[in-house]
């Protein structure tokens, strides 16, 4: 069975793309056949972090009817990459039908894929909510700042009320200590549980790391290094805990259903 995972956030710049890329590579390292879909149309940059230069994008699938397999670009560790491109931003923001069509076209990769990871645009736009609610597991990235808490809360409220999403897997990024991750999560959970009937699961934290910063410049994700570091251990732990968080039972159009 193919599992779909979206990596989303309320606030921008909290590390969604860094985490989507490294989570995908971690799952590849753990033996899964992974497709990373960059659904951040317009601001697509996963390929830069991944060091892949895709020649075709989702636009070729929707507009030119190019077969999905021809649009997937080969990445490291057997990972396959689907670029969102920038030409579809307006179409996808405006047209529910186009978003659903794109989700359906990915059905053909179901047999050859164990995990689909979707890098979703920041915020609670219609496009973000559609892709975030079309997956089995919705991962939300949080950092320990009031603005991140506020925007993550707004995102959860929108995903819950508009699309019926009930389960959220939380990763706390850029922490200064191991204890800080759980502290931020607990504080956030206390706020959310006062107002919303949703279930938040803590999937761990990623340390604030200059190596992660540098890996963007070098276009070599941290999970491609063979060394055992605090960062690689954190991604391994996060990938494993996501595997055991509860799945959503989405009501609308979903990947591979
Ligand atoms: N754990 C970390 N430690 C240090 N820097 C980090 C960490 N995670 C991400 N960053 C840095 O934060 C910046 C934003 O990261 P990234 O592009 O992954 O965020 P994003 O949420 O995808 O942003 P956007 O909303 O623009 O798509 C980058 O410079 C990245 O290197
Ligand atoms: Mg991003």
Coordinates of C-alpha atoms and ligand atoms in Angstrom, one line a residue:
X1 CA 0.0 0.0 0.0
X2 CA 1.2 3.5 -0.8
X3 CA 1.3 6.0 2.0
X4 CA 1.0 9.7 1.3
X5 CA 2.5 12.3 3.6
X6 CA 2.2 16.1 3.2
X7 CA 4.7 18.4 4.8
X8 CA 2.9 21.7 5.6
X9 CA 3.1 24.8 7.9
X10 CA 1.3 27.9 8.8
X11 CA 4.2 30.3 8.7
X12 CA 6.6 30.3 5.7
X13 CA 10.4 29.6 6.1
X14 CA 10.1 27.2 9.0
X15 CA 11.9 24.4 7.2
X16 CA 9.2 22.5 5.3
X17 CA 11.3 21.9 2.2
X18 CA 14.4 21.0 4.1
X19 CA 12.3 18.5 6.1
X20 CA 10.4 17.1 3.1
X21 CA 13.7 16.5 1.2
X22 CA 15.5 14.9 4.1
X23 CA 12.5 12.9 5.3
X24 CA 12.1 11.6 1.7
X25 CA 15.8 10.6 1.7
X26 CA 15.5 9.0 5.1
X27 CA 12.6 6.9 4.0
X28 CA 14.7 5.9 0.9
X29 CA 17.5 4.9 3.2
X30 CA 15.0 2.8 5.2
X31 CA 14.2 0.9 2.0
X32 CA 11.1 2.6 0.7
X33 CA 10.5 3.6 -2.9
X34 CA 9.8 7.3 -2.5
X35 CA 8.4 10.0 -4.8
X36 CA 8.8 13.6 -3.6
X37 CA 6.2 16.0 -5.1
X38 CA 7.0 19.7 -4.9
X39 CA 3.5 21.2 -4.7
X40 CA 4.8 24.6 -3.8
X41 CA 4.0 25.9 -7.2
X42 CA 5.4 29.2 -8.0
X43 CA 8.0 29.0 -5.2
X44 CA 9.2 25.5 -6.0
X45 CA 12.7 24.9 -4.6
X46 CA 12.9 21.3 -3.5
X47 CA 14.9 20.4 -6.5
X48 CA 17.5 23.0 -5.5
X49 CA 17.9 21.4 -2.1
X50 CA 17.9 18.0 -3.6
X51 CA 20.5 18.8 -6.3
X52 CA 18.2 17.6 -9.1
X53 CA 17.5 19.5 -12.3
X54 CA 14.1 18.4 -13.6
X55 CA 13.3 19.2 -17.2
X56 CA 9.5 18.6 -17.0
X57 CA 6.9 19.6 -14.4
X58 CA 3.4 18.9 -13.3
X59 CA 2.3 21.4 -16.0
X60 CA 3.4 18.9 -18.7
X61 CA 1.1 16.3 -17.1
X62 CA -1.9 18.6 -16.9
X63 CA -1.5 20.7 -20.0
X64 CA 0.5 18.6 -22.5
X65 CA -0.7 15.2 -21.1
X66 CA 2.8 13.9 -20.8
X67 CA 2.8 10.5 -18.9
X68 CA 3.7 10.9 -15.2
X69 CA 6.6 8.4 -15.5
X70 CA 8.3 10.7 -18.1
X71 CA 8.0 13.7 -15.8
X72 CA 9.6 12.1 -12.8
X73 CA 13.2 13.1 -12.4
X74 CA 15.7 10.6 -10.9
X75 CA 17.2 11.7 -7.6
X76 CA 19.7 10.3 -5.1
X77 CA 19.1 6.9 -3.3
X78 CA 16.6 5.9 -6.0
X79 CA 14.2 8.8 -5.0
X80 CA 12.0 10.1 -7.8
X81 CA 11.1 13.8 -8.0
X82 CA 8.0 15.4 -9.4
X83 CA 8.4 19.2 -9.9
X84 CA 5.4 21.4 -9.5
X85 CA 6.9 24.1 -11.8
X86 CA 5.6 27.6 -11.7
X87 CA 3.1 27.7 -14.6
X88 CA 0.3 26.2 -12.7
X89 CA 0.1 28.6 -9.7
X90 CA -2.9 30.5 -10.8
X91 CA -4.8 27.6 -12.3
X92 CA -4.4 25.5 -9.1
X93 CA -5.4 28.4 -6.9
X94 CA -8.5 29.1 -8.9
X95 CA -9.7 25.7 -10.0
X96 CA -10.6 22.9 -7.7
X97 CA -11.0 20.7 -10.7
X98 CA -7.4 21.1 -11.8
X99 CA -6.1 20.2 -8.3
X100 CA -8.3 17.1 -8.2
X101 CA -7.2 16.2 -11.7
X102 CA -3.5 16.4 -10.7
X103 CA -4.1 14.2 -7.6
X104 CA -5.9 11.6 -9.8
X105 CA -3.1 11.6 -12.5
X106 CA -0.7 10.3 -9.8
X107 CA -2.7 7.1 -9.4
X108 CA -0.5 5.5 -12.1
X109 CA 2.6 5.6 -9.8
X110 CA 0.8 3.8 -7.0
X111 CA 2.2 0.3 -7.8
X112 CA 5.8 1.5 -8.1
X113 CA 5.7 3.8 -5.0
X114 CA 5.7 3.0 -1.3
X115 CA 5.6 6.6 0.0
X116 CA 4.6 9.9 -1.7
X117 CA 5.9 13.0 0.2
X118 CA 4.3 16.3 -0.8
X119 CA 5.9 19.6 -0.1
X120 CA 3.0 22.0 0.4
X121 CA 3.0 25.8 0.1
X122 CA 3.0 27.7 3.5
X123 CA -0.3 28.9 4.8
X124 CA -4.0 27.9 4.5
X125 CA -4.7 28.7 0.9
X126 CA -7.2 26.5 -0.9
X127 CA -4.4 24.8 -2.7
X128 CA -2.5 24.0 0.5
X129 CA -5.6 22.7 2.2
X130 CA -6.5 20.5 -0.8
X131 CA -3.1 18.8 -0.9
X132 CA -2.9 18.6 2.9
X133 CA -6.2 16.9 3.2
X134 CA -5.6 14.5 0.2
X135 CA -3.0 12.6 2.2
X136 CA -2.9 9.8 4.8
X137 CA -0.6 11.7 7.1
X138 CA -0.4 15.5 7.5
X139 CA 2.9 16.6 9.0
X140 CA 3.0 20.2 10.3
X141 CA 6.3 22.0 10.9
X142 CA 6.4 24.2 14.0
X143 CA 9.2 26.5 15.3
X144 CA 9.3 28.0 18.7
X145 CA 8.0 31.4 17.9
X146 CA 4.6 33.0 18.6
X147 CA 4.1 33.8 14.9
X148 CA 4.6 30.1 14.0
X149 CA 2.2 29.0 16.7
X150 CA -0.4 31.4 15.6
X151 CA -0.1 30.5 11.9
X152 CA 0.0 26.8 12.7
X153 CA -3.1 27.2 14.7
X154 CA -4.9 29.0 11.8
X155 CA -3.8 26.2 9.5
X156 CA -5.1 23.4 11.7
X157 CA -8.4 25.2 12.2
X158 CA -8.8 25.6 8.4
X159 CA -7.8 22.0 7.6
X160 CA -10.1 20.7 10.3
X161 CA -13.2 22.9 9.6
X162 CA -12.9 23.0 5.8
X163 CA -11.6 19.5 5.1
X164 CA -12.3 17.5 8.2
X165 CA -8.6 16.7 8.9
X166 CA -8.4 15.3 12.5
X167 CA -4.9 14.0 12.9
X168 CA -1.8 16.2 12.7
X169 CA 1.8 14.9 13.1
X170 CA 4.0 17.7 14.5
X171 CA 7.7 18.2 14.0
X172 CA 9.4 21.0 15.9
X173 CA 12.2 22.4 13.8
X174 CA 15.3 24.5 14.8
X175 CA 15.4 23.5 18.4
X176 CA 18.4 24.4 20.7
X177 CA 18.1 21.3 22.9
X178 CA 16.3 18.0 22.9
X179 CA 14.0 19.1 25.7
X180 CA 12.9 22.2 23.8
X181 CA 11.1 20.2 21.1
X182 CA 8.7 18.6 23.5
X183 CA 8.3 21.8 25.5
X184 CA 7.2 23.7 22.4
X185 CA 4.9 20.8 21.3
X186 CA 3.2 20.6 24.8
X187 CA 2.7 24.4 24.9
X188 CA 1.2 24.4 21.4
X189 CA -1.0 21.4 22.1
X190 CA -2.4 23.1 25.2
X191 CA -3.4 26.1 23.1
X192 CA -5.0 24.0 20.3
X193 CA -6.9 21.6 22.6
X194 CA -8.7 24.5 24.2
X195 CA -10.4 25.4 21.0
X196 CA -10.3 22.6 18.5
X197 CA -11.2 18.9 18.6
X198 CA -8.2 17.5 16.8
X199 CA -5.4 15.0 17.7
X200 CA -1.8 16.2 17.6
X201 CA 1.0 13.6 17.7
X202 CA 4.6 14.6 18.5
X203 CA 7.0 13.2 15.9
X204 CA 10.2 14.7 17.3
X205 CA 12.4 17.6 16.6
X206 CA 15.2 18.7 14.3
X207 CA 18.1 20.7 15.9
X208 CA 19.0 24.2 14.7
X209 CA 22.0 23.3 12.6
X210 CA 24.5 25.2 10.5
X211 CA 25.1 22.0 8.7
X212 CA 21.5 22.0 7.5
X213 CA 21.9 25.6 6.3
X214 CA 25.2 24.8 4.5
X215 CA 23.6 21.8 2.9
X216 CA 21.3 24.1 0.9
X217 CA 24.2 26.1 -0.5
X218 CA 26.0 22.9 -1.3
X219 CA 22.9 21.3 -2.8
X220 CA 23.7 18.2 -0.8
X221 CA 21.0 17.2 1.7
X222 CA 22.2 16.3 5.2
X223 CA 20.7 12.7 4.8
X224 CA 23.2 12.0 2.0
X225 CA 26.1 12.2 4.4
X226 CA 27.2 8.8 5.6
X227 CA 28.3 10.2 9.0
X228 CA 26.2 9.5 12.0
X229 CA 25.3 13.1 13.3
X230 CA 22.7 14.7 15.6
X231 CA 20.9 15.7 12.4
X232 CA 20.8 12.3 10.7
X233 CA 19.7 10.7 14.0
X234 CA 16.9 13.3 14.3
X235 CA 15.6 12.6 10.8
X236 CA 15.8 8.8 11.4
X237 CA 13.8 9.2 14.6
X238 CA 11.2 11.5 13.0
X239 CA 10.7 9.2 10.0
X240 CA 10.2 6.3 12.3
X241 CA 7.7 8.1 14.5
X242 CA 5.7 9.3 11.5
X243 CA 5.2 5.7 10.5
X244 CA 3.3 5.0 13.7
X245 CA 1.1 8.2 13.9
X246 CA -2.6 7.8 13.1
X247 CA -3.8 8.2 9.5
X248 CA -6.5 10.5 8.4
X249 CA -9.7 9.3 6.7
X250 CA -10.1 12.1 4.2
X251 CA -13.5 12.8 3.0
X252 CA -12.6 14.6 -0.3
X253 CA -10.4 13.6 -3.2
X254 CA -7.3 11.8 -2.0
X255 CA -4.1 10.4 -3.4
X256 CA -4.3 6.8 -4.6
X257 CA -7.9 6.2 -3.6
Ligands
LIG1 N1 17.0 22.7 11.4 C1 17.5 23.8 10.8 N2 18.5 24.5 11.3 C2 19.0 25.6 10.6 N3 18.5 26.1 9.6 C3 17.4 25.5 9.0 C4 16.8 24.3 9.6 N4 15.8 24.0 8.8 C5 15.7 24.9 7.8 N5 16.6 25.8 7.9 C6 16.9 26.9 7.0 O1 15.7 27.8 7.1 C7 15.5 28.3 5.8 C8 14.1 28.0 5.3 O2 14.0 26.6 5.1 P1 13.1 25.9 4.1 O3 13.2 26.6 2.7 O4 13.2 24.5 4.2 O5 11.7 26.4 4.7 P2 10.2 26.4 4.0 O6 9.3 26.2 5.2 O7 10.2 25.3 3.0 O8 10.1 27.8 3.4 P3 8.9 28.3 2.4 O9 7.7 28.6 3.3 O10 9.5 29.5 1.8 O11 8.7 27.2 1.4 C9 16.6 27.8 4.9 O12 17.7 28.7 4.8 C10 17.1 26.6 5.6 O13 18.4 26.3 5.4
LIG2 MG1 9.6 25.5 1.0

